[in-house]
Structures are given as C-alpha cells and as structure tokens.
Amino acid sequence: DIQMTQSPSFLSASLGNSITITCHASQNIKGWLAWYQQKSGNAPELLIYKASSLQSGVPSRFSGSGSGTDYILTISNLQPEDIATYYCQHYQSLYTFGAGTKLELK
Amino acid sequence: QVQLQQSGAELVKPGSSVKISCKASGYTFTSYDMHWIKQQPGNGLEWIGWIYPGNGNTKYNQKFNGKATLTADKSSSTAYMQLSSLTSEDSAVYFCAREGSYGGYRPFDYWGQGVMVTVSS
C-alpha cells in the first residue's frame, strides 16, 4: 500500500504570511493527490485536486504543486479563516490520507 | 445543491452493532460512489470503503473487512454503514463523502457532517 507522509505536524504562522505543507508518497502517485481543510468540529473540505487544480469556490491564495512522490500545498497571505488542520490524500483505487498539519496563529 | 445529511450520534454497547445513514440530495444518487471515512478523536482520517449505489458494488479497506458493511437504498437516496462487534477502538466520528465527477480518478467533493459513535458499557 502507498503511504503518505505529511509535514510538518504543527505549524505556527502570522496573518499575511505564506506557509507551505509537504506531502511525500512512498511511490509515484502520478499527481493523484488532493488537499483538504478541516476546521474544528467540521467535515473536511476539498481545496485542491490532481495536485494543482483549485476546487470551485476556493480562494486563489491556496495553491498546490508537485509531481511524482512530492507535493506541496501553499497558502499565501494567511487569513484568520485559514486556521484549520490540512490533510493530503492519495486517491486512486485505494484512498490514503496524510496524518495532517495543524495550522495555528503565531 | 448537493447535500449529505447523516444520522444522529450513537451510544452503543461493546459487542453490539450500529447502522448509520447518509441521505443524499441535490444530485443523481445512483451515479456517484459514496465513501465512508473514520476519524478517531484527535486523530487523522482513515478510508473505510465505497459503495456504488447504481449497482451496489462495494470495495473495502482490508482493515475494515468484517467490521463495516456498506449498503444503499436507491428509493430513498440513502447510503448506510453498519459496524459490527463494536469495541472502544470503533469510537469515532464517521463521515460519508461523495466521490467527485472529475476526469480520471476522483477525490471527495462533498462530505456529510459526520456521526459520532461512542462505544461504552
């Protein structure tokens, strides 16, 4: 099975700054990677699919990149509503999530 | 608009079973895979399996074989997950999620609000 290693586990940042979260797959997943945002007490929401495609309605300050085994989620101009936990997910015939990155305000 | 409305919280005894539901609206229920995901308190997300309501086909994460059973009722546009032989390790929030309609393989574009299942004597 493909394993997804996400880092960091915790991230502290200031409003207006940019942050990056990385996700490493144990083998080439050919871009079949999504990013989700989960706010406390809520269900996850899809942000990015196919590594870099922005889901409809998601602000353009969110972007995704990467290929092969390594992927990045970038949030530019951090806003208060971005405080959440972020998960990467490999999706293909099986579905595997990273362990999550909890983003907090500095 | 697409909505997935899940049933309410459950408090169940060890060794028993529970069946939770996910009622879909706003789209053609039989045309999209429905997935189920487990989230233990303070933990990450774990995929349980999917069902295609159009024909009842299912696929499970091996870890949940024998633990979870997925079904769907086309007449009411409702997906169900039954969890059996419950232990404290089954205490978690369970989400249903629709697989999207993008080309190729597809992530989950709509999620239910989640159901808290607590296993306790």
PDB file of N, CA and C in Angstrom, chain A:
ATOM      1  N   ASP A   1       0.827  -1.199   0.000  1.00  0.00           N
ATOM      2  CA  ASP A   1       0.000   0.000   0.000  1.00  0.00           C
ATOM      3  C   ASP A   1       0.868   1.259   0.000  1.00  0.00           C
ATOM      4  N   ILE A   2       0.363   2.316  -0.608  1.00  0.00           N
ATOM      5  CA  ILE A   2       1.082   3.580  -0.660  1.00  0.00           C
ATOM      6  C   ILE A   2       0.902   4.323   0.664  1.00  0.00           C
ATOM      7  N   GLN A   3       2.013   4.803   1.210  1.00  0.00           N
ATOM      8  CA  GLN A   3       1.988   5.576   2.445  1.00  0.00           C
ATOM      9  C   GLN A   3       2.193   7.053   2.107  1.00  0.00           C
ATOM     10  N   MET A   4       1.485   7.917   2.835  1.00  0.00           N
ATOM     11  CA  MET A   4       1.593   9.357   2.642  1.00  0.00           C
ATOM     12  C   MET A   4       2.188   9.976   3.906  1.00  0.00           C
ATOM     13  N   THR A   5       3.332  10.634   3.770  1.00  0.00           N
ATOM     14  CA  THR A   5       3.997  11.263   4.902  1.00  0.00           C
ATOM     15  C   THR A   5       3.875  12.769   4.769  1.00  0.00           C
ATOM     16  N   GLN A   6       3.196  13.373   5.716  1.00  0.00           N
ATOM     17  CA  GLN A   6       2.891  14.798   5.660  1.00  0.00           C
ATOM     18  C   GLN A   6       3.716  15.533   6.711  1.00  0.00           C
ATOM     19  N   SER A   7       4.225  16.711   6.356  1.00  0.00           N
ATOM     20  CA  SER A   7       4.991  17.507   7.318  1.00  0.00           C
ATOM     21  C   SER A   7       4.843  19.001   7.033  1.00  0.00           C
ATOM     22  N   PRO A   8       4.934  19.836   8.098  1.00  0.00           N
ATOM     23  CA  PRO A   8       5.106  19.426   9.492  1.00  0.00           C
ATOM     24  C   PRO A   8       3.779  18.976  10.096  1.00  0.00           C
ATOM     25  N   SER A   9       3.803  18.477  11.318  1.00  0.00           N
ATOM     26  CA  SER A   9       2.567  18.119  12.015  1.00  0.00           C
ATOM     27  C   SER A   9       1.881  19.354  12.573  1.00  0.00           C
ATOM     28  N   PHE A  10       2.683  20.319  12.991  1.00  0.00           N
ATOM     29  CA  PHE A  10       2.161  21.575  13.524  1.00  0.00           C
ATOM     30  C   PHE A  10       2.889  22.727  12.867  1.00  0.00           C
ATOM     31  N   LEU A  11       2.155  23.822  12.678  1.00  0.00           N
ATOM     32  CA  LEU A  11       2.735  24.981  12.009  1.00  0.00           C
ATOM     33  C   LEU A  11       2.133  26.230  12.631  1.00  0.00           C
ATOM     34  N   SER A  12       2.985  27.168  13.002  1.00  0.00           N
ATOM     35  CA  SER A  12       2.538  28.424  13.572  1.00  0.00           C
ATOM     36  C   SER A  12       2.961  29.548  12.634  1.00  0.00           C
ATOM     37  N   ALA A  13       2.023  30.385  12.257  1.00  0.00           N
ATOM     38  CA  ALA A  13       2.325  31.438  11.294  1.00  0.00           C
ATOM     39  C   ALA A  13       1.529  32.691  11.612  1.00  0.00           C
ATOM     40  N   SER A  14       1.975  33.802  11.058  1.00  0.00           N
ATOM     41  CA  SER A  14       1.329  35.100  11.283  1.00  0.00           C
ATOM     42  C   SER A  14       0.406  35.450  10.123  1.00  0.00           C
ATOM     43  N   LEU A  15      -0.611  36.227  10.425  1.00  0.00           N
ATOM     44  CA  LEU A  15      -1.527  36.682   9.385  1.00  0.00           C
ATOM     45  C   LEU A  15      -0.747  37.430   8.309  1.00  0.00           C
ATOM     46  N   GLY A  16      -1.132  37.189   7.065  1.00  0.00           N
ATOM     47  CA  GLY A  16      -0.481  37.834   5.937  1.00  0.00           C
ATOM     48  C   GLY A  16       0.732  37.100   5.399  1.00  0.00           C
ATOM     49  N   ASN A  17       1.256  36.172   6.169  1.00  0.00           N
ATOM     50  CA  ASN A  17       2.412  35.393   5.724  1.00  0.00           C
ATOM     51  C   ASN A  17       1.994  34.258   4.792  1.00  0.00           C
ATOM     52  N   SER A  18       3.003  33.605   4.204  1.00  0.00           N
ATOM     53  CA  SER A  18       2.773  32.416   3.382  1.00  0.00           C
ATOM     54  C   SER A  18       3.302  31.194   4.112  1.00  0.00           C
ATOM     55  N   ILE A  19       2.618  30.065   3.911  1.00  0.00           N
ATOM     56  CA  ILE A  19       3.076  28.818   4.515  1.00  0.00           C
ATOM     57  C   ILE A  19       3.057  27.706   3.477  1.00  0.00           C
ATOM     58  N   THR A  20       3.887  26.699   3.717  1.00  0.00           N
ATOM     59  CA  THR A  20       3.874  25.527   2.855  1.00  0.00           C
ATOM     60  C   THR A  20       3.774  24.271   3.709  1.00  0.00           C
ATOM     61  N   ILE A  21       3.034  23.301   3.179  1.00  0.00           N
ATOM     62  CA  ILE A  21       2.890  21.976   3.785  1.00  0.00           C
ATOM     63  C   ILE A  21       3.299  20.973   2.726  1.00  0.00           C
ATOM     64  N   THR A  22       4.065  19.979   3.122  1.00  0.00           N
ATOM     65  CA  THR A  22       4.531  18.996   2.145  1.00  0.00           C
ATOM     66  C   THR A  22       3.937  17.621   2.414  1.00  0.00           C
ATOM     67  N   CYS A  23       3.838  16.859   1.354  1.00  0.00           N
ATOM     68  CA  CYS A  23       3.308  15.503   1.416  1.00  0.00           C
ATOM     69  C   CYS A  23       4.184  14.632   0.521  1.00  0.00           C
ATOM     70  N   HIS A  24       4.708  13.557   1.091  1.00  0.00           N
ATOM     71  CA  HIS A  24       5.580  12.645   0.356  1.00  0.00           C
ATOM     72  C   HIS A  24       4.904  11.282   0.255  1.00  0.00           C
ATOM     73  N   ALA A  25       4.812  10.779  -0.966  1.00  0.00           N
ATOM     74  CA  ALA A  25       4.230   9.458  -1.201  1.00  0.00           C
ATOM     75  C   ALA A  25       5.335   8.414  -1.268  1.00  0.00           C
ATOM     76  N   SER A  26       5.009   7.201  -0.837  1.00  0.00           N
ATOM     77  CA  SER A  26       6.013   6.143  -0.804  1.00  0.00           C
ATOM     78  C   SER A  26       6.337   5.601  -2.200  1.00  0.00           C
ATOM     79  N   GLN A  27       5.541   5.955  -3.192  1.00  0.00           N
ATOM     80  CA  GLN A  27       5.835   5.660  -4.587  1.00  0.00           C
ATOM     81  C   GLN A  27       5.160   6.702  -5.465  1.00  0.00           C
ATOM     82  N   ASN A  28       5.522   6.691  -6.731  1.00  0.00           N
ATOM     83  CA  ASN A  28       4.992   7.669  -7.680  1.00  0.00           C
ATOM     84  C   ASN A  28       3.472   7.552  -7.766  1.00  0.00           C
ATOM     85  N   ILE A  29       2.776   8.650  -7.406  1.00  0.00           N
ATOM     86  CA  ILE A  29       1.305   8.632  -7.439  1.00  0.00           C
ATOM     87  C   ILE A  29       0.761   9.446  -8.615  1.00  0.00           C
ATOM     88  N   LYS A  30       1.644   9.884  -9.493  1.00  0.00           N
ATOM     89  CA  LYS A  30       1.259  10.457 -10.777  1.00  0.00           C
ATOM     90  C   LYS A  30       0.258  11.602 -10.657  1.00  0.00           C
ATOM     91  N   GLY A  31       0.368  12.373  -9.606  1.00  0.00           N
ATOM     92  CA  GLY A  31      -0.454  13.560  -9.448  1.00  0.00           C
ATOM     93  C   GLY A  31      -1.827  13.318  -8.866  1.00  0.00           C
ATOM     94  N   TRP A  32      -2.160  12.085  -8.518  1.00  0.00           N
ATOM     95  CA  TRP A  32      -3.479  11.794  -7.947  1.00  0.00           C
ATOM     96  C   TRP A  32      -3.466  12.149  -6.462  1.00  0.00           C
ATOM     97  N   LEU A  33      -3.410  13.438  -6.219  1.00  0.00           N
ATOM     98  CA  LEU A  33      -3.290  13.953  -4.865  1.00  0.00           C
ATOM     99  C   LEU A  33      -4.246  15.104  -4.646  1.00  0.00           C
ATOM    100  N   ALA A  34      -4.914  15.080  -3.493  1.00  0.00           N
ATOM    101  CA  ALA A  34      -5.832  16.143  -3.105  1.00  0.00           C
ATOM    102  C   ALA A  34      -5.409  16.720  -1.761  1.00  0.00           C
ATOM    103  N   TRP A  35      -5.833  17.937  -1.528  1.00  0.00           N
ATOM    104  CA  TRP A  35      -5.645  18.597  -0.231  1.00  0.00           C
ATOM    105  C   TRP A  35      -7.016  18.984   0.318  1.00  0.00           C
ATOM    106  N   TYR A  36      -7.188  18.756   1.618  1.00  0.00           N
ATOM    107  CA  TYR A  36      -8.435  19.088   2.300  1.00  0.00           C
ATOM    108  C   TYR A  36      -8.135  20.002   3.495  1.00  0.00           C
ATOM    109  N   GLN A  37      -9.107  20.826   3.819  1.00  0.00           N
ATOM    110  CA  GLN A  37      -9.060  21.673   5.007  1.00  0.00           C
ATOM    111  C   GLN A  37     -10.151  21.201   5.965  1.00  0.00           C
ATOM    112  N   GLN A  38      -9.796  21.016   7.231  1.00  0.00           N
ATOM    113  CA  GLN A  38     -10.790  20.643   8.223  1.00  0.00           C
ATOM    114  C   GLN A  38     -10.738  21.625   9.393  1.00  0.00           C
ATOM    115  N   LYS A  39     -11.783  22.396   9.548  1.00  0.00           N
ATOM    116  CA  LYS A  39     -11.905  23.286  10.692  1.00  0.00           C
ATOM    117  C   LYS A  39     -12.508  22.524  11.859  1.00  0.00           C
ATOM    118  N   SER A  40     -12.187  22.980  13.052  1.00  0.00           N
ATOM    119  CA  SER A  40     -12.567  22.266  14.268  1.00  0.00           C
ATOM    120  C   SER A  40     -14.059  21.953  14.305  1.00  0.00           C
ATOM    121  N   GLY A  41     -14.382  20.663  14.479  1.00  0.00           N
ATOM    122  CA  GLY A  41     -15.771  20.247  14.605  1.00  0.00           C
ATOM    123  C   GLY A  41     -16.510  20.078  13.304  1.00  0.00           C
ATOM    124  N   ASN A  42     -15.831  20.327  12.182  1.00  0.00           N
ATOM    125  CA  ASN A  42     -16.497  20.244  10.879  1.00  0.00           C
ATOM    126  C   ASN A  42     -15.924  19.114  10.031  1.00  0.00           C
ATOM    127  N   ALA A  43     -16.622  18.835   8.949  1.00  0.00           N
ATOM    128  CA  ALA A  43     -16.123  17.864   7.980  1.00  0.00           C
ATOM    129  C   ALA A  43     -15.010  18.496   7.143  1.00  0.00           C
ATOM    130  N   PRO A  44     -14.118  17.678   6.613  1.00  0.00           N
ATOM    131  CA  PRO A  44     -13.112  18.210   5.683  1.00  0.00           C
ATOM    132  C   PRO A  44     -13.760  18.810   4.437  1.00  0.00           C
ATOM    133  N   GLU A  45     -13.045  19.753   3.828  1.00  0.00           N
ATOM    134  CA  GLU A  45     -13.491  20.360   2.573  1.00  0.00           C
ATOM    135  C   GLU A  45     -12.365  20.262   1.561  1.00  0.00           C
ATOM    136  N   LEU A  46     -12.725  19.939   0.330  1.00  0.00           N
ATOM    137  CA  LEU A  46     -11.748  19.788  -0.744  1.00  0.00           C
ATOM    138  C   LEU A  46     -11.233  21.149  -1.187  1.00  0.00           C
ATOM    139  N   LEU A  47      -9.899  21.287  -1.206  1.00  0.00           N
ATOM    140  CA  LEU A  47      -9.264  22.529  -1.655  1.00  0.00           C
ATOM    141  C   LEU A  47      -8.655  22.370  -3.048  1.00  0.00           C
ATOM    142  N   ILE A  48      -7.875  21.323  -3.215  1.00  0.00           N
ATOM    143  CA  ILE A  48      -7.046  21.100  -4.400  1.00  0.00           C
ATOM    144  C   ILE A  48      -7.219  19.648  -4.824  1.00  0.00           C
ATOM    145  N   TYR A  49      -7.311  19.397  -6.135  1.00  0.00           N
ATOM    146  CA  TYR A  49      -7.313  18.033  -6.642  1.00  0.00           C
ATOM    147  C   TYR A  49      -6.351  17.939  -7.817  1.00  0.00           C
ATOM    148  N   LYS A  50      -5.986  16.727  -8.165  1.00  0.00           N
ATOM    149  CA  LYS A  50      -4.988  16.466  -9.212  1.00  0.00           C
ATOM    150  C   LYS A  50      -3.743  17.328  -8.975  1.00  0.00           C
ATOM    151  N   ALA A  51      -3.335  17.393  -7.746  1.00  0.00           N
ATOM    152  CA  ALA A  51      -2.110  18.053  -7.291  1.00  0.00           C
ATOM    153  C   ALA A  51      -2.155  19.576  -7.340  1.00  0.00           C
ATOM    154  N   SER A  52      -2.781  20.151  -8.371  1.00  0.00           N
ATOM    155  CA  SER A  52      -2.676  21.599  -8.542  1.00  0.00           C
ATOM    156  C   SER A  52      -3.962  22.282  -9.007  1.00  0.00           C
ATOM    157  N   SER A  53      -5.046  21.528  -9.169  1.00  0.00           N
ATOM    158  CA  SER A  53      -6.298  22.127  -9.637  1.00  0.00           C
ATOM    159  C   SER A  53      -7.108  22.635  -8.448  1.00  0.00           C
ATOM    160  N   LEU A  54      -7.512  23.892  -8.532  1.00  0.00           N
ATOM    161  CA  LEU A  54      -8.240  24.533  -7.449  1.00  0.00           C
ATOM    162  C   LEU A  54      -9.719  24.158  -7.520  1.00  0.00           C
ATOM    163  N   GLN A  55     -10.259  23.641  -6.435  1.00  0.00           N
ATOM    164  CA  GLN A  55     -11.684  23.317  -6.380  1.00  0.00           C
ATOM    165  C   GLN A  55     -12.495  24.607  -6.501  1.00  0.00           C
ATOM    166  N   SER A  56     -13.623  24.514  -7.172  1.00  0.00           N
ATOM    167  CA  SER A  56     -14.507  25.663  -7.345  1.00  0.00           C
ATOM    168  C   SER A  56     -14.857  26.303  -6.004  1.00  0.00           C
ATOM    169  N   GLY A  57     -14.745  27.622  -5.946  1.00  0.00           N
ATOM    170  CA  GLY A  57     -15.112  28.354  -4.735  1.00  0.00           C
ATOM    171  C   GLY A  57     -13.986  28.537  -3.736  1.00  0.00           C
ATOM    172  N   VAL A  58     -12.853  27.887  -3.965  1.00  0.00           N
ATOM    173  CA  VAL A  58     -11.721  28.001  -3.040  1.00  0.00           C
ATOM    174  C   VAL A  58     -10.892  29.242  -3.408  1.00  0.00           C
ATOM    175  N   PRO A  59     -10.533  30.049  -2.421  1.00  0.00           N
ATOM    176  CA  PRO A  59      -9.770  31.282  -2.725  1.00  0.00           C
ATOM    177  C   PRO A  59      -8.446  30.982  -3.417  1.00  0.00           C
ATOM    178  N   SER A  60      -8.036  31.900  -4.274  1.00  0.00           N
ATOM    179  CA  SER A  60      -6.827  31.699  -5.083  1.00  0.00           C
ATOM    180  C   SER A  60      -5.538  31.792  -4.262  1.00  0.00           C
ATOM    181  N   ARG A  61      -5.633  32.160  -2.989  1.00  0.00           N
ATOM    182  CA  ARG A  61      -4.417  32.152  -2.155  1.00  0.00           C
ATOM    183  C   ARG A  61      -3.971  30.731  -1.821  1.00  0.00           C
ATOM    184  N   PHE A  62      -4.846  29.759  -2.114  1.00  0.00           N
ATOM    185  CA  PHE A  62      -4.469  28.353  -1.954  1.00  0.00           C
ATOM    186  C   PHE A  62      -3.927  27.847  -3.301  1.00  0.00           C
ATOM    187  N   SER A  63      -2.791  27.160  -3.258  1.00  0.00           N
ATOM    188  CA  SER A  63      -2.263  26.572  -4.481  1.00  0.00           C
ATOM    189  C   SER A  63      -1.547  25.268  -4.149  1.00  0.00           C
ATOM    190  N   GLY A  64      -1.517  24.389  -5.144  1.00  0.00           N
ATOM    191  CA  GLY A  64      -0.853  23.113  -4.983  1.00  0.00           C
ATOM    192  C   GLY A  64       0.134  22.880  -6.110  1.00  0.00           C
ATOM    193  N   SER A  65       1.181  22.142  -5.800  1.00  0.00           N
ATOM    194  CA  SER A  65       2.180  21.817  -6.819  1.00  0.00           C
ATOM    195  C   SER A  65       2.789  20.467  -6.488  1.00  0.00           C
ATOM    196  N   GLY A  66       3.588  19.982  -7.431  1.00  0.00           N
ATOM    197  CA  GLY A  66       4.304  18.738  -7.209  1.00  0.00           C
ATOM    198  C   GLY A  66       4.023  17.702  -8.260  1.00  0.00           C
ATOM    199  N   SER A  67       4.813  16.651  -8.219  1.00  0.00           N
ATOM    200  CA  SER A  67       4.670  15.526  -9.137  1.00  0.00           C
ATOM    201  C   SER A  67       5.420  14.342  -8.567  1.00  0.00           C
ATOM    202  N   GLY A  68       5.197  13.188  -9.166  1.00  0.00           N
ATOM    203  CA  GLY A  68       5.901  12.002  -8.705  1.00  0.00           C
ATOM    204  C   GLY A  68       5.543  11.646  -7.270  1.00  0.00           C
ATOM    205  N   THR A  69       6.504  11.805  -6.373  1.00  0.00           N
ATOM    206  CA  THR A  69       6.279  11.443  -4.971  1.00  0.00           C
ATOM    207  C   THR A  69       6.148  12.641  -4.033  1.00  0.00           C
ATOM    208  N   ASP A  70       6.428  13.847  -4.499  1.00  0.00           N
ATOM    209  CA  ASP A  70       6.487  15.010  -3.606  1.00  0.00           C
ATOM    210  C   ASP A  70       5.544  16.123  -4.021  1.00  0.00           C
ATOM    211  N   TYR A  71       4.746  16.585  -3.042  1.00  0.00           N
ATOM    212  CA  TYR A  71       3.696  17.565  -3.304  1.00  0.00           C
ATOM    213  C   TYR A  71       3.690  18.641  -2.224  1.00  0.00           C
ATOM    214  N   ILE A  72       3.223  19.832  -2.602  1.00  0.00           N
ATOM    215  CA  ILE A  72       3.235  20.976  -1.703  1.00  0.00           C
ATOM    216  C   ILE A  72       1.892  21.696  -1.770  1.00  0.00           C
ATOM    217  N   LEU A  73       1.392  22.067  -0.601  1.00  0.00           N
ATOM    218  CA  LEU A  73       0.263  22.995  -0.501  1.00  0.00           C
ATOM    219  C   LEU A  73       0.827  24.320   0.001  1.00  0.00           C
ATOM    220  N   THR A  74       0.511  25.393  -0.704  1.00  0.00           N
ATOM    221  CA  THR A  74       0.936  26.727  -0.294  1.00  0.00           C
ATOM    222  C   THR A  74      -0.295  27.577  -0.007  1.00  0.00           C
ATOM    223  N   ILE A  75      -0.251  28.270   1.105  1.00  0.00           N
ATOM    224  CA  ILE A  75      -1.284  29.261   1.418  1.00  0.00           C
ATOM    225  C   ILE A  75      -0.584  30.613   1.493  1.00  0.00           C
ATOM    226  N   SER A  76      -0.981  31.522   0.627  1.00  0.00           N
ATOM    227  CA  SER A  76      -0.391  32.869   0.610  1.00  0.00           C
ATOM    228  C   SER A  76      -1.300  33.823   1.371  1.00  0.00           C
ATOM    229  N   ASN A  77      -0.701  34.878   1.916  1.00  0.00           N
ATOM    230  CA  ASN A  77      -1.486  35.922   2.595  1.00  0.00           C
ATOM    231  C   ASN A  77      -2.465  35.292   3.595  1.00  0.00           C
ATOM    232  N   LEU A  78      -1.930  34.604   4.563  1.00  0.00           N
ATOM    233  CA  LEU A  78      -2.713  33.840   5.531  1.00  0.00           C
ATOM    234  C   LEU A  78      -3.801  34.695   6.176  1.00  0.00           C
ATOM    235  N   GLN A  79      -5.017  34.141   6.189  1.00  0.00           N
ATOM    236  CA  GLN A  79      -6.173  34.823   6.762  1.00  0.00           C
ATOM    237  C   GLN A  79      -6.657  34.085   8.016  1.00  0.00           C
ATOM    238  N   PRO A  80      -7.397  34.777   8.891  1.00  0.00           N
ATOM    239  CA  PRO A  80      -7.859  34.117  10.131  1.00  0.00           C
ATOM    240  C   PRO A  80      -8.691  32.861   9.850  1.00  0.00           C
ATOM    241  N   GLU A  81      -9.447  32.879   8.760  1.00  0.00           N
ATOM    242  CA  GLU A  81     -10.307  31.731   8.449  1.00  0.00           C
ATOM    243  C   GLU A  81      -9.530  30.530   7.920  1.00  0.00           C
ATOM    244  N   ASP A  82      -8.219  30.678   7.726  1.00  0.00           N
ATOM    245  CA  ASP A  82      -7.396  29.559   7.249  1.00  0.00           C
ATOM    246  C   ASP A  82      -6.903  28.685   8.396  1.00  0.00           C
ATOM    247  N   ILE A  83      -7.163  29.099   9.626  1.00  0.00           N
ATOM    248  CA  ILE A  83      -6.742  28.302  10.770  1.00  0.00           C
ATOM    249  C   ILE A  83      -7.554  27.015  10.796  1.00  0.00           C
ATOM    250  N   ALA A  84      -6.853  25.895  10.651  1.00  0.00           N
ATOM    251  CA  ALA A  84      -7.505  24.605  10.454  1.00  0.00           C
ATOM    252  C   ALA A  84      -6.427  23.525  10.443  1.00  0.00           C
ATOM    253  N   THR A  85      -6.873  22.289  10.258  1.00  0.00           N
ATOM    254  CA  THR A  85      -5.950  21.185  10.003  1.00  0.00           C
ATOM    255  C   THR A  85      -6.065  20.805   8.534  1.00  0.00           C
ATOM    256  N   TYR A  86      -4.929  20.571   7.909  1.00  0.00           N
ATOM    257  CA  TYR A  86      -4.879  20.272   6.476  1.00  0.00           C
ATOM    258  C   TYR A  86      -4.387  18.842   6.272  1.00  0.00           C
ATOM    259  N   TYR A  87      -5.045  18.154   5.344  1.00  0.00           N
ATOM    260  CA  TYR A  87      -4.695  16.768   5.026  1.00  0.00           C
ATOM    261  C   TYR A  87      -4.426  16.621   3.530  1.00  0.00           C
ATOM    262  N   CYS A  88      -3.393  15.861   3.214  1.00  0.00           N
ATOM    263  CA  CYS A  88      -3.248  15.415   1.836  1.00  0.00           C
ATOM    264  C   CYS A  88      -3.907  14.036   1.714  1.00  0.00           C
ATOM    265  N   GLN A  89      -4.254  13.692   0.498  1.00  0.00           N
ATOM    266  CA  GLN A  89      -4.897  12.402   0.230  1.00  0.00           C
ATOM    267  C   GLN A  89      -4.448  11.892  -1.127  1.00  0.00           C
ATOM    268  N   HIS A  90      -3.980  10.665  -1.164  1.00  0.00           N
ATOM    269  CA  HIS A  90      -3.780   9.990  -2.441  1.00  0.00           C
ATOM    270  C   HIS A  90      -5.071   9.272  -2.771  1.00  0.00           C
ATOM    271  N   TYR A  91      -5.546   9.442  -3.978  1.00  0.00           N
ATOM    272  CA  TYR A  91      -6.770   8.763  -4.393  1.00  0.00           C
ATOM    273  C   TYR A  91      -6.534   8.071  -5.732  1.00  0.00           C
ATOM    274  N   GLN A  92      -6.875   6.810  -5.741  1.00  0.00           N
ATOM    275  CA  GLN A  92      -6.768   6.032  -6.971  1.00  0.00           C
ATOM    276  C   GLN A  92      -7.669   4.826  -6.773  1.00  0.00           C
ATOM    277  N   SER A  93      -7.150   3.643  -6.696  1.00  0.00           N
ATOM    278  CA  SER A  93      -8.009   2.511  -6.388  1.00  0.00           C
ATOM    279  C   SER A  93      -8.193   2.362  -4.881  1.00  0.00           C
ATOM    280  N   LEU A  94      -7.218   2.845  -4.138  1.00  0.00           N
ATOM    281  CA  LEU A  94      -7.332   2.964  -2.682  1.00  0.00           C
ATOM    282  C   LEU A  94      -7.172   4.430  -2.314  1.00  0.00           C
ATOM    283  N   TYR A  95      -7.493   4.750  -1.069  1.00  0.00           N
ATOM    284  CA  TYR A  95      -7.525   6.160  -0.652  1.00  0.00           C
ATOM    285  C   TYR A  95      -6.772   6.288   0.661  1.00  0.00           C
ATOM    286  N   THR A  96      -5.689   7.058   0.651  1.00  0.00           N
ATOM    287  CA  THR A  96      -4.835   7.167   1.829  1.00  0.00           C
ATOM    288  C   THR A  96      -4.612   8.631   2.167  1.00  0.00           C
ATOM    289  N   PHE A  97      -4.816   8.966   3.453  1.00  0.00           N
ATOM    290  CA  PHE A  97      -4.628  10.336   3.910  1.00  0.00           C
ATOM    291  C   PHE A  97      -3.283  10.477   4.615  1.00  0.00           C
ATOM    292  N   GLY A  98      -2.713  11.684   4.525  1.00  0.00           N
ATOM    293  CA  GLY A  98      -1.600  12.026   5.387  1.00  0.00           C
ATOM    294  C   GLY A  98      -2.105  12.229   6.808  1.00  0.00           C
ATOM    295  N   ALA A  99      -1.182  12.362   7.748  1.00  0.00           N
ATOM    296  CA  ALA A  99      -1.537  12.454   9.166  1.00  0.00           C
ATOM    297  C   ALA A  99      -2.076  13.822   9.566  1.00  0.00           C
ATOM    298  N   GLY A 100      -1.923  14.808   8.712  1.00  0.00           N
ATOM    299  CA  GLY A 100      -2.476  16.123   8.988  1.00  0.00           C
ATOM    300  C   GLY A 100      -1.451  17.128   9.466  1.00  0.00           C
ATOM    301  N   THR A 101      -1.720  18.401   9.178  1.00  0.00           N
ATOM    302  CA  THR A 101      -0.913  19.523   9.648  1.00  0.00           C
ATOM    303  C   THR A 101      -1.846  20.522  10.323  1.00  0.00           C
ATOM    304  N   LYS A 102      -1.612  20.764  11.599  1.00  0.00           N
ATOM    305  CA  LYS A 102      -2.450  21.714  12.330  1.00  0.00           C
ATOM    306  C   LYS A 102      -1.821  23.090  12.235  1.00  0.00           C
ATOM    307  N   LEU A 103      -2.542  24.022  11.647  1.00  0.00           N
ATOM    308  CA  LEU A 103      -2.054  25.380  11.434  1.00  0.00           C
ATOM    309  C   LEU A 103      -2.628  26.293  12.515  1.00  0.00           C
ATOM    310  N   GLU A 104      -1.731  26.968  13.205  1.00  0.00           N
ATOM    311  CA  GLU A 104      -2.143  27.877  14.281  1.00  0.00           C
ATOM    312  C   GLU A 104      -1.610  29.266  14.010  1.00  0.00           C
ATOM    313  N   LEU A 105      -2.213  30.241  14.656  1.00  0.00           N
ATOM    314  CA  LEU A 105      -1.754  31.618  14.541  1.00  0.00           C
ATOM    315  C   LEU A 105      -0.622  31.888  15.522  1.00  0.00           C
ATOM    316  N   LYS A 106       0.396  32.584  15.015  1.00  0.00           N
ATOM    317  CA  LYS A 106       1.519  32.953  15.887  1.00  0.00           C
ATOM    318  C   LYS A 106       1.158  34.237  16.634  1.00  0.00           C
TER     319      LYS A 106
END
